[in-house]
Coordinates of C-alpha atoms in Angstrom, one line a residue:
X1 CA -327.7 -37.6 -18.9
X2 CA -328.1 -34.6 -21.8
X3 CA -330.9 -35.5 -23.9
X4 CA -330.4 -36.6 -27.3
X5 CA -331.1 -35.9 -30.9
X6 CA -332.9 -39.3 -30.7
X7 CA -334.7 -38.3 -27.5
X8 CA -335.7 -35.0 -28.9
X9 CA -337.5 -36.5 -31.9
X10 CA -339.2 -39.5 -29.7
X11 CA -340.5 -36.5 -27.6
X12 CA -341.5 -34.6 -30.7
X13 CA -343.2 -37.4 -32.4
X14 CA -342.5 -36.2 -36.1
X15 CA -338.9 -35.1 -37.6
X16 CA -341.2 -32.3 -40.1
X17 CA -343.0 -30.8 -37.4
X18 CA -340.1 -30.2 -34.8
X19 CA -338.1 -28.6 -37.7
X20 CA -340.4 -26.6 -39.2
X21 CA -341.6 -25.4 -36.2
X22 CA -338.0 -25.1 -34.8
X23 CA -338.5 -21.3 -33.3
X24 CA -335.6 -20.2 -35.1
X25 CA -334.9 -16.0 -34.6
X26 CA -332.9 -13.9 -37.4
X27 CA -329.4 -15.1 -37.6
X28 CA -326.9 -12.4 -36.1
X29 CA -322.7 -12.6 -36.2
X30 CA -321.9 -11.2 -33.3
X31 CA -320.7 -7.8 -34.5
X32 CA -323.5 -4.9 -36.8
X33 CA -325.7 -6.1 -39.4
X34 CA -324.3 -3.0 -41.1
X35 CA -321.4 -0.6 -40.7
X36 CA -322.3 1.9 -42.4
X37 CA -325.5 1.1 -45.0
X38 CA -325.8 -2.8 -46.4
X39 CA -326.2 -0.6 -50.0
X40 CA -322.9 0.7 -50.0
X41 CA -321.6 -2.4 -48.1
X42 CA -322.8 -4.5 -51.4
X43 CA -321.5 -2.1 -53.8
X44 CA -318.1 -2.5 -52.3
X45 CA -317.2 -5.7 -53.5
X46 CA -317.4 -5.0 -57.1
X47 CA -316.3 -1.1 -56.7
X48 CA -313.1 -0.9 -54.2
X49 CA -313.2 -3.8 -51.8
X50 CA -315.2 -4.8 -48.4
X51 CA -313.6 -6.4 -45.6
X52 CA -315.9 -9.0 -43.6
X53 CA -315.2 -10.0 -40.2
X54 CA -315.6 -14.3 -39.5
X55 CA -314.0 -14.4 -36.7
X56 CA -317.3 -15.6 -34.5
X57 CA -320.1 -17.1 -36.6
X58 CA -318.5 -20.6 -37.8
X59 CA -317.2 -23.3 -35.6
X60 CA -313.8 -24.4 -36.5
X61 CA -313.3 -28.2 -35.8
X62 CA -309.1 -29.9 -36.4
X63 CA -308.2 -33.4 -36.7
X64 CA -305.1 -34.8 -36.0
X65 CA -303.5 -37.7 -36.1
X66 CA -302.0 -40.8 -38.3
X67 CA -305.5 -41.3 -39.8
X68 CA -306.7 -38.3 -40.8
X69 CA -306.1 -38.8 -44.6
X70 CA -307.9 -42.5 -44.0
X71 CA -310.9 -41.0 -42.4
X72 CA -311.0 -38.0 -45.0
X73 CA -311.2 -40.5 -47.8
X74 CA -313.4 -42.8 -46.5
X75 CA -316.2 -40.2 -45.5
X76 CA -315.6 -37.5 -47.9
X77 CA -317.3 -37.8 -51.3
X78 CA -314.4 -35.7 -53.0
X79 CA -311.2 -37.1 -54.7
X80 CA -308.4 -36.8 -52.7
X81 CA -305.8 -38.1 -55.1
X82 CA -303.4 -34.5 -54.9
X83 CA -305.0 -33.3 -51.8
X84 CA -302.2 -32.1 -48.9
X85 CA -301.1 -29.2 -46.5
X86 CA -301.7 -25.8 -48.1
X87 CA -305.1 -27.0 -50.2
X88 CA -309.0 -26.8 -49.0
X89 CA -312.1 -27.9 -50.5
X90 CA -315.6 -27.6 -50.1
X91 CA -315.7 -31.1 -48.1
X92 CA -319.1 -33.2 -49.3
X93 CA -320.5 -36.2 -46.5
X94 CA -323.1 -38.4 -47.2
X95 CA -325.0 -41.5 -45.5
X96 CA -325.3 -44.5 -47.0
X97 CA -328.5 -43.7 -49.0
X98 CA -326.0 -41.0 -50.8
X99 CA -328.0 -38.3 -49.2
X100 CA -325.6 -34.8 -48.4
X101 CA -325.4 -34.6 -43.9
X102 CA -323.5 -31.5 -44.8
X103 CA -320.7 -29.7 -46.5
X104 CA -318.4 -27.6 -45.0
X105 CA -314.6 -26.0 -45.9
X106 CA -311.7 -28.7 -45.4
X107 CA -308.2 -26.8 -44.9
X108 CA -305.1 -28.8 -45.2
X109 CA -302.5 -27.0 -42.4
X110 CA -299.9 -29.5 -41.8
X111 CA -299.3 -32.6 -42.7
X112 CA -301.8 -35.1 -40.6
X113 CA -303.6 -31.6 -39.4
X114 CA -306.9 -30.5 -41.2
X115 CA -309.2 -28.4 -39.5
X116 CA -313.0 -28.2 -40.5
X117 CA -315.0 -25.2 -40.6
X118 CA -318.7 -23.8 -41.1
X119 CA -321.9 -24.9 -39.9
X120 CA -320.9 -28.3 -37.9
X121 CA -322.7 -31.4 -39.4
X122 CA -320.2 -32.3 -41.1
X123 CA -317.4 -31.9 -38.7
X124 CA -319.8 -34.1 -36.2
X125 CA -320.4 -36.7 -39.0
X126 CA -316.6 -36.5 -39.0
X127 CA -316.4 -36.9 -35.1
X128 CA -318.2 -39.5 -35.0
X129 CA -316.7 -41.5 -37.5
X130 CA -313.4 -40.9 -35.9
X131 CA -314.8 -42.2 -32.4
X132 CA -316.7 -44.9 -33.6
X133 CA -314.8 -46.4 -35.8
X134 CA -311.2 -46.7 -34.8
X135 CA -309.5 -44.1 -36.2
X136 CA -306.1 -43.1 -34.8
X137 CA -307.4 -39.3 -34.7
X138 CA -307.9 -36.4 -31.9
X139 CA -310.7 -34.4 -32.0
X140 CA -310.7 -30.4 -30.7
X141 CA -313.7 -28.1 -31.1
X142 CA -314.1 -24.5 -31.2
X143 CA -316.8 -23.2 -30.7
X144 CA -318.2 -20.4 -32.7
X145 CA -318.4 -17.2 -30.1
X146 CA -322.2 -17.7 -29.3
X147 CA -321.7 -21.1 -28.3
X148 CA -318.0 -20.7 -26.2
X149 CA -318.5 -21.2 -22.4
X150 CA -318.2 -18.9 -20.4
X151 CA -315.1 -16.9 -20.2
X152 CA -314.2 -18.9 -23.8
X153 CA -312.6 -17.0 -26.4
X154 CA -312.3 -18.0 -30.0
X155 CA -308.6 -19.2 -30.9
X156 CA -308.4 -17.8 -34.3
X157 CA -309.5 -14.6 -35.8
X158 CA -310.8 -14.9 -39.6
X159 CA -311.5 -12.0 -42.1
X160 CA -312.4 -11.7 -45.7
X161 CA -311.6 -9.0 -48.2
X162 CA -313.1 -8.9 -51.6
X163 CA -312.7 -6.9 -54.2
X164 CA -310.7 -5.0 -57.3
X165 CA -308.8 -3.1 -54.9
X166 CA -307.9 -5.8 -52.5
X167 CA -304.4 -6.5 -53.8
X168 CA -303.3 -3.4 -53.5
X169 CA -305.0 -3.2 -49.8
X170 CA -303.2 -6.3 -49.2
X171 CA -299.7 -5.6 -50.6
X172 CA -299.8 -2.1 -48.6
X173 CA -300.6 -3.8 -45.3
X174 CA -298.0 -6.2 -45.7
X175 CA -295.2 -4.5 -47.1
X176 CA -294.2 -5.8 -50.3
X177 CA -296.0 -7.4 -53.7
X178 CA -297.8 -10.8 -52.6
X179 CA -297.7 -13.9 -55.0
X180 CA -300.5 -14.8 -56.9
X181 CA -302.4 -17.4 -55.5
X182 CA -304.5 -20.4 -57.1
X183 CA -308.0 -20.6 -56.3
X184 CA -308.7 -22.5 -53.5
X185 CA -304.9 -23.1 -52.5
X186 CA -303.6 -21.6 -49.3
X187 CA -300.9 -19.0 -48.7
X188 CA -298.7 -17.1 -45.9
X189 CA -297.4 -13.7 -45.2
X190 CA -297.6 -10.7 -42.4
X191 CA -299.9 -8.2 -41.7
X192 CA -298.5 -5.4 -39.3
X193 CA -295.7 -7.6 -38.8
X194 CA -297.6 -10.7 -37.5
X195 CA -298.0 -14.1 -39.3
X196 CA -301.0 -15.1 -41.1
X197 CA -302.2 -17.5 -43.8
X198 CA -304.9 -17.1 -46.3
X199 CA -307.2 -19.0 -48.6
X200 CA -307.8 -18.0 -52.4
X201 CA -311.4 -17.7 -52.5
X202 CA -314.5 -15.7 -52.6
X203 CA -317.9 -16.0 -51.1
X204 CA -319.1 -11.9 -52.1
X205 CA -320.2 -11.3 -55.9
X206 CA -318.4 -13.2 -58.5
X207 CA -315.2 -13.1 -58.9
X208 CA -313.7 -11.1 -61.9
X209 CA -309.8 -10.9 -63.6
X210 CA -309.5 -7.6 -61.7
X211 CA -310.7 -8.4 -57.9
X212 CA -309.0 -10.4 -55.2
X213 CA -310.3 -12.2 -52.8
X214 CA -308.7 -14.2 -49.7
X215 CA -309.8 -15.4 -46.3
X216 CA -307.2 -14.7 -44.0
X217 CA -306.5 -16.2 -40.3
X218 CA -303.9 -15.7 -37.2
X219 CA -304.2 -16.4 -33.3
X220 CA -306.7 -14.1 -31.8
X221 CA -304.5 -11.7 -29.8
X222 CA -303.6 -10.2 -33.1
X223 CA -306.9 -9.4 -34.1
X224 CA -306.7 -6.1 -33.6
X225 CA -303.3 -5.3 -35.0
X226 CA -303.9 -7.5 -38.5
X227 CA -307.5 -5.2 -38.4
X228 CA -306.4 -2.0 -38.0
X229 CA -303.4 -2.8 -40.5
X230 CA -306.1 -3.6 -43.2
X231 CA -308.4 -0.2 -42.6
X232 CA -305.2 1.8 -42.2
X233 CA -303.8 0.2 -45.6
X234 CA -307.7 0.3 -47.3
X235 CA -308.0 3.9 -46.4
X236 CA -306.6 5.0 -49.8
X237 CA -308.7 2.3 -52.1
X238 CA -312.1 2.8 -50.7
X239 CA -312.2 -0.5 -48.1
X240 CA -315.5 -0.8 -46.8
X241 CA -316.6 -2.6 -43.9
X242 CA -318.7 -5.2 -44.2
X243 CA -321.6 -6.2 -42.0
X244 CA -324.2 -9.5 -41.6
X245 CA -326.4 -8.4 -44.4
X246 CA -323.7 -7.6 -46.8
X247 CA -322.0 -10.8 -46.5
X248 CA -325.1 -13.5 -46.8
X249 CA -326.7 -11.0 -50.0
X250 CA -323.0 -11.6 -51.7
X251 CA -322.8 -15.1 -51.0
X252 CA -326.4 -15.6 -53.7
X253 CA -324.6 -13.7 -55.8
X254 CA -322.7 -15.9 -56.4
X255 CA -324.4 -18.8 -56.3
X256 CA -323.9 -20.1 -52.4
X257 CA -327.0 -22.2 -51.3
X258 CA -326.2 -22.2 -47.6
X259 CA -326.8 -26.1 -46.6
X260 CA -328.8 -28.4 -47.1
X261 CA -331.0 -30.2 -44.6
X262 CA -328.7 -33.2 -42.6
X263 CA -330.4 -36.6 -44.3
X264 CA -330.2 -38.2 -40.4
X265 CA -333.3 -37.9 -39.7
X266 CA -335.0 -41.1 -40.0
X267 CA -332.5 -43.9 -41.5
X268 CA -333.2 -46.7 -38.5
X269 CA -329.2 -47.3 -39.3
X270 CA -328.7 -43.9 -38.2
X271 CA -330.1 -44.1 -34.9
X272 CA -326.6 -44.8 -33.1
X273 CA -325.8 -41.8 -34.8
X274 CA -329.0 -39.2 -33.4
X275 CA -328.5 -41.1 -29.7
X276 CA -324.4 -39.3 -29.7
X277 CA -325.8 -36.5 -31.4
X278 CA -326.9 -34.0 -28.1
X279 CA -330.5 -32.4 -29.0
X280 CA -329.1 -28.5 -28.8
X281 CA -326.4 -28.6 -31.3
X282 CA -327.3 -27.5 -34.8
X283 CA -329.7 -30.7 -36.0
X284 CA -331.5 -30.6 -33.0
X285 CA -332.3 -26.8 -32.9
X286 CA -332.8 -26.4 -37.1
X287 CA -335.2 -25.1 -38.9
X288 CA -336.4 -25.2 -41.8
X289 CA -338.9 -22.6 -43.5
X290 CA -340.5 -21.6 -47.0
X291 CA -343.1 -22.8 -49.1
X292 CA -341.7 -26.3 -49.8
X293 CA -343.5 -28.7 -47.5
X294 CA -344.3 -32.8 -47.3
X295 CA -344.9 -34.6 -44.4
X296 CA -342.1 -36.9 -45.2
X297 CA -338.9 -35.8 -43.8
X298 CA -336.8 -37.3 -46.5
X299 CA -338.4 -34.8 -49.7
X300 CA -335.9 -32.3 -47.7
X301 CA -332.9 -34.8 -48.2
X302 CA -330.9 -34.2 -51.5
X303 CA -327.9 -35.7 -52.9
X304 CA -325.0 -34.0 -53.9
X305 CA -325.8 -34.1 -57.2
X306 CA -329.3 -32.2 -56.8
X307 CA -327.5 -29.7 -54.7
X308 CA -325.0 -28.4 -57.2
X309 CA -322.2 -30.3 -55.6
X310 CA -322.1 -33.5 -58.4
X311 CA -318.4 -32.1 -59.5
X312 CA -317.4 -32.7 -55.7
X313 CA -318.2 -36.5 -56.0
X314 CA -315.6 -38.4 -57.6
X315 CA -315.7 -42.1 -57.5
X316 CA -312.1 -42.9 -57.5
X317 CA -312.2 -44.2 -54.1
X318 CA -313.9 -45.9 -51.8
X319 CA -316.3 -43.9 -49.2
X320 CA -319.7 -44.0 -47.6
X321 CA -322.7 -43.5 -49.7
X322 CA -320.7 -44.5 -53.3
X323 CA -322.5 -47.5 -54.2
X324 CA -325.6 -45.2 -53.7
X325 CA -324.0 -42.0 -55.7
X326 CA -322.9 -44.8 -58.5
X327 CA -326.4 -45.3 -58.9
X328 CA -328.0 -41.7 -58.6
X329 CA -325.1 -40.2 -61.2
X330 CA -327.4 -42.4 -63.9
X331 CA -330.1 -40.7 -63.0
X332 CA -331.9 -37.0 -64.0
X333 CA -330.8 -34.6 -61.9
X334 CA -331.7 -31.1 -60.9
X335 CA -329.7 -27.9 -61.8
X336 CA -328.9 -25.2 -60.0
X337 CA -329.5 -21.8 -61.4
X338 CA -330.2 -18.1 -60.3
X339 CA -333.4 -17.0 -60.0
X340 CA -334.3 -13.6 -60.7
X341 CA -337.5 -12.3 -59.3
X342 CA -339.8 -10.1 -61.5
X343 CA -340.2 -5.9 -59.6
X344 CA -343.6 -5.5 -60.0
X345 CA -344.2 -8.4 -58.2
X346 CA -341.8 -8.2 -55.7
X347 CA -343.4 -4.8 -55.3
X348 CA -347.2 -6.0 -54.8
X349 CA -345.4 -8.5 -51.9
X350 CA -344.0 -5.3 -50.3
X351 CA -347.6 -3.5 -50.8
X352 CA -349.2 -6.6 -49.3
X353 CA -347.2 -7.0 -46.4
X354 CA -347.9 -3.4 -45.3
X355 CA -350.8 -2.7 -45.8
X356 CA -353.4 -5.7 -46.4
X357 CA -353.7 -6.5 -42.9
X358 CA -355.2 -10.2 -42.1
X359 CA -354.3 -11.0 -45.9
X360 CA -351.2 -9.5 -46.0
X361 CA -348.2 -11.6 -48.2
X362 CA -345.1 -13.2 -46.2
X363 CA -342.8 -9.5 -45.6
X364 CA -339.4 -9.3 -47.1
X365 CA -337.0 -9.1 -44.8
X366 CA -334.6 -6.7 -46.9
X367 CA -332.0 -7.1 -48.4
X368 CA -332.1 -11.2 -47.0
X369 CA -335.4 -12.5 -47.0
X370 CA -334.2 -15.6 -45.2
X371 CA -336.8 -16.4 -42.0
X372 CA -335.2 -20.1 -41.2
X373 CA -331.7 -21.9 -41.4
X374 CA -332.4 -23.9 -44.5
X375 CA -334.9 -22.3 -46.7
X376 CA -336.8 -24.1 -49.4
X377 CA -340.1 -22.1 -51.6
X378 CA -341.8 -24.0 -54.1
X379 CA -341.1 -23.4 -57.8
X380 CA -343.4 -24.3 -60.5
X381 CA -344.0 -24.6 -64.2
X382 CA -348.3 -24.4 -64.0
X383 CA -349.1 -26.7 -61.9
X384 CA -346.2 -28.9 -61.9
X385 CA -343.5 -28.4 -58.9
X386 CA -340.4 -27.9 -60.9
X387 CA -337.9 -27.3 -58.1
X388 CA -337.2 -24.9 -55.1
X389 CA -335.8 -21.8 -54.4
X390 CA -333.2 -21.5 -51.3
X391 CA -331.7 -18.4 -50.1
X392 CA -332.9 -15.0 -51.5
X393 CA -332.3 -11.4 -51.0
X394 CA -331.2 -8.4 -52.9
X395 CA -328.4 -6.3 -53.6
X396 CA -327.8 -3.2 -55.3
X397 CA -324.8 -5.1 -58.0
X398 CA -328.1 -7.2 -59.0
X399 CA -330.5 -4.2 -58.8
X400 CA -333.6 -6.8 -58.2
X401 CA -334.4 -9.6 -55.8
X402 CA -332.7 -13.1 -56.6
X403 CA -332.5 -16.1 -55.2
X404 CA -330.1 -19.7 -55.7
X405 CA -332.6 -22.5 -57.1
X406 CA -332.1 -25.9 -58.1
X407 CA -334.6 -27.0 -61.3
X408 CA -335.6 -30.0 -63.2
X409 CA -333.5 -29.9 -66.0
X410 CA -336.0 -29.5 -68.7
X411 CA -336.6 -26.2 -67.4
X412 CA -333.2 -25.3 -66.0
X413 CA -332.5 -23.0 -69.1
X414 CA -331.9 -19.5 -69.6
X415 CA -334.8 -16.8 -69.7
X416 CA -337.6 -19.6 -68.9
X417 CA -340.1 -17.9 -66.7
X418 CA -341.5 -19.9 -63.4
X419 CA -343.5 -19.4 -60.7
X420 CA -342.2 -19.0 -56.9
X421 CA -344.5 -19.2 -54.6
X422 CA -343.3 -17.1 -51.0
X423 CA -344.7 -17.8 -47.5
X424 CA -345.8 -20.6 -45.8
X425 CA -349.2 -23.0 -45.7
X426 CA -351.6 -22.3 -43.6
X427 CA -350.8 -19.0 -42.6
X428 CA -347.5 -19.7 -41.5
X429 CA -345.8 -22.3 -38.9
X430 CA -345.5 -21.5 -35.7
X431 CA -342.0 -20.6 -36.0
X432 CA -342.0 -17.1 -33.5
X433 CA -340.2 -15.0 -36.3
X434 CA -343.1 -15.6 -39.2
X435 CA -345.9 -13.5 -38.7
X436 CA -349.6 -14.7 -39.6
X437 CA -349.5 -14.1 -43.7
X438 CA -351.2 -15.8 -47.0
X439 CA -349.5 -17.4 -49.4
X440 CA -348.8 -15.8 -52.6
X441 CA -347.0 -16.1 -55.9
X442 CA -344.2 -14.2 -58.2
X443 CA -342.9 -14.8 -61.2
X444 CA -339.1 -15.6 -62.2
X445 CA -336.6 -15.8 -64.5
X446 CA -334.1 -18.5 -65.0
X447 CA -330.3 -17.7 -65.2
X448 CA -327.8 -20.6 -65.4
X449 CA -325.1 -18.1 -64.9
X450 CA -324.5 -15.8 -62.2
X451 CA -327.0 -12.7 -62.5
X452 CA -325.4 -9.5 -63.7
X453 CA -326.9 -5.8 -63.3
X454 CA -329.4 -4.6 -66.0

């Protein structure tokens, strides 16, 4: 029998230790970190438009069936009073203890048809409510490309084009003006002749009056014609393509955290849950990096609420973990905000790294200085932990380093200076993508709204 989530931890003794030693590599789509340059990648989406390439890295996970509303509302924490075919939303699970498993998006495609997609835990929670608990639902999976079996092929391709010029990239490749679209609502029209649909949204920069920005998706056999129908069509307005770097450096810009670590660790109620769970699939093999470190494993559990997610919790219906989010909606909560790093010390970390040998500072990876899947550096007023910082990185729009950080409220405001402090305790875990550094510290300034160039 496979060995499970539960098994893995039993074998590992402690939940910290197996994910923070979790020897996690660089995180790769599977097509360039660049195209071209991530510099003129970056510059794309706020000058012309860039066009990103999804089909591979997120797993895409439909439900079916009489139930699925039933089993939406009583596991997600969002309202789902007008929700129905054509609409998505950033879907919020919790346990019982109100603590986020994940989030991922929800699209609505048909009427008792939803399909779930991004990083899986909350598609498994999902699952597993759905097998466990007597809902009429079917379950398919697929697989993100690095985990299809062999001779697998993804079902859909997904792209994403960003950017002032985007309409017009759009309207050429299809043929005709396009209706506007709300954000977050779902659309349909052709591309080289073939069906797609698309999602009003944007996860590169921030999106303005003057840019566009939609996720499109069709079957997979007309990848290559909807592709080349976009270049040929963005030839004219500058389209860029977009690699790896680009796309996780836009998504701080405008404010995206990644995810938070799955609160499943430990909850003795929970252990049904890590003995279904297999110990490869994305809570077994995560890891978890930074500055920010305790022993226990539930100081890495947040709610929605400390996450930036408290406008996705609406109490207008019954679901797991509201008696729990009742109580924690009372209560102080932390904000989340964009750090902005200060140069010259971003530039002594870059020295350091280089050229200080067996004292050398924690390198940044540039333009992403992420090292593990969920992220967490230490952020403090003095001596007094104030918060953390998740994912960081730089981009030319910004013209500094940056990160997404979530503060105690009382020092969640605009132009406060902190203190972050980057790389790990005792010269770094064993994870075999940190090399042997010291920790150091840099100076930041608060923004509570997203950073613009200066």
């Amino acid at each position: 029998m496979p060995e499970s989530l539960e098994d893995k931890l039993q074998r590992a003794g402690d939940a910290v230790q197996m994910l923070r030693n979790s020897p996690a590599n660089r995180f790769r789509f599977d097509y360039p970190d660049q195209y071209t340059n991530w510099q003129d990648e970056q510059a794309a989406w706020t000058r012309t438009a860039v066009l990103f390439d999804q089909s591979h890295h997120m797993t895409d996970v439909y439900f079916t069936g009489p139930d699925v509303d039933r089993l939406l509302t009583e596991t997600g924490t969002n309202s789902f009073a007008t929700w129905g075919p054509n609409k998505a939303k950033h879907l919020v699970v919790c346990t019982d203890e109100g603590k986020m498993i994940g989030t991922a998006v929800l699209f609505g495609l048909d009427k008792e048809h939803v399909s779930v997609v991004g990083p899986t835990p909350t598609a498994n929670w999902l699952t597993y409510q759905a097998q466990t608990r007597g809902y009429d639902v079917e379950v398919v999976r697929d697989e993100r490309t690095a985990d299809q079996p062999a001779g697998g092929r993804r079902k859909l391709f997904r792209f994403e084009i960003e950017g002032p010029t985007a309409r017009a990239i759009l309207e050429k490749a299809h043929g005709g003006p396009l209706d506007p679209v709300k954000f977050f609502a779902m659309t349909d029209f052709t591309l080289a002749g073939r069906p797609v649909r698309a999602l009003s949204h944007t996860m590169a920069g921030v999106p303005g009056a003057e840019s566009m920005g939609l996720e499109i998706w069709g079957p997979m056999e007309d990848y290559q014609a909807c592709w080349d129908a976009l270049l040929e069509a963005g030839d004219e307005f500058g389209l860029v393509r977009g690699g790896a770097l680009a796309y996780y450096t836009g998504g701080i810009e405008s404010g995206y955290a990644a995810q938070p670590t799955p609160a499943i660790y430990s909850a003795p109620e929970l252990r049904a849950y890590r003995e279904w769970l297999p110990a490869n699939g994305y809570e077994g093999k995560l890891s978890i990096g930074g500055s920010f470190a305790s022993d226990d494993v539930e100081d890495y559990y947040v709610s929605p609420f400390d996450f930036g997610y408290g406008h996705l919790v609406r109490f207008d219906h019954d679901f797991i973990g509201r008696e729990a989010l009742e109580k924690a909606a009372e209560r102080p909560r932390r904000k989340k905000v964009w750090l902005r790093w200060n140069t010259e010390d971003v530039a002594r970390i870059y020295a350091s790294s280089l050229f200080d040998g067996d004292r050398r500072a924690k390198f940044l990876d540039t333009p992403l200085g992420r090292y593990s899947r969920v992220h967490l550096d230490d952020v403090l007023v003095g001596d007094r932990r104030v918060g953390v910082s998740t994912l960081c990185g730089y981009t030319v729009n910004i013209g500094s380093w940056m990160s997404v950080g979530f503060l105690d409220e009382d020092v969640a405001t605009d132009g406060a200076e902190v203190t972050l402090v980057w790389g790990e305790e005792n010269g770094g875990t064993p994870k075999r993508n940190v090399e042997r550094h010291v920790q150091t510290t840099l100076r930041a300034q608060v923004h509570t709204e997203p950073l613009v160039a200066h």
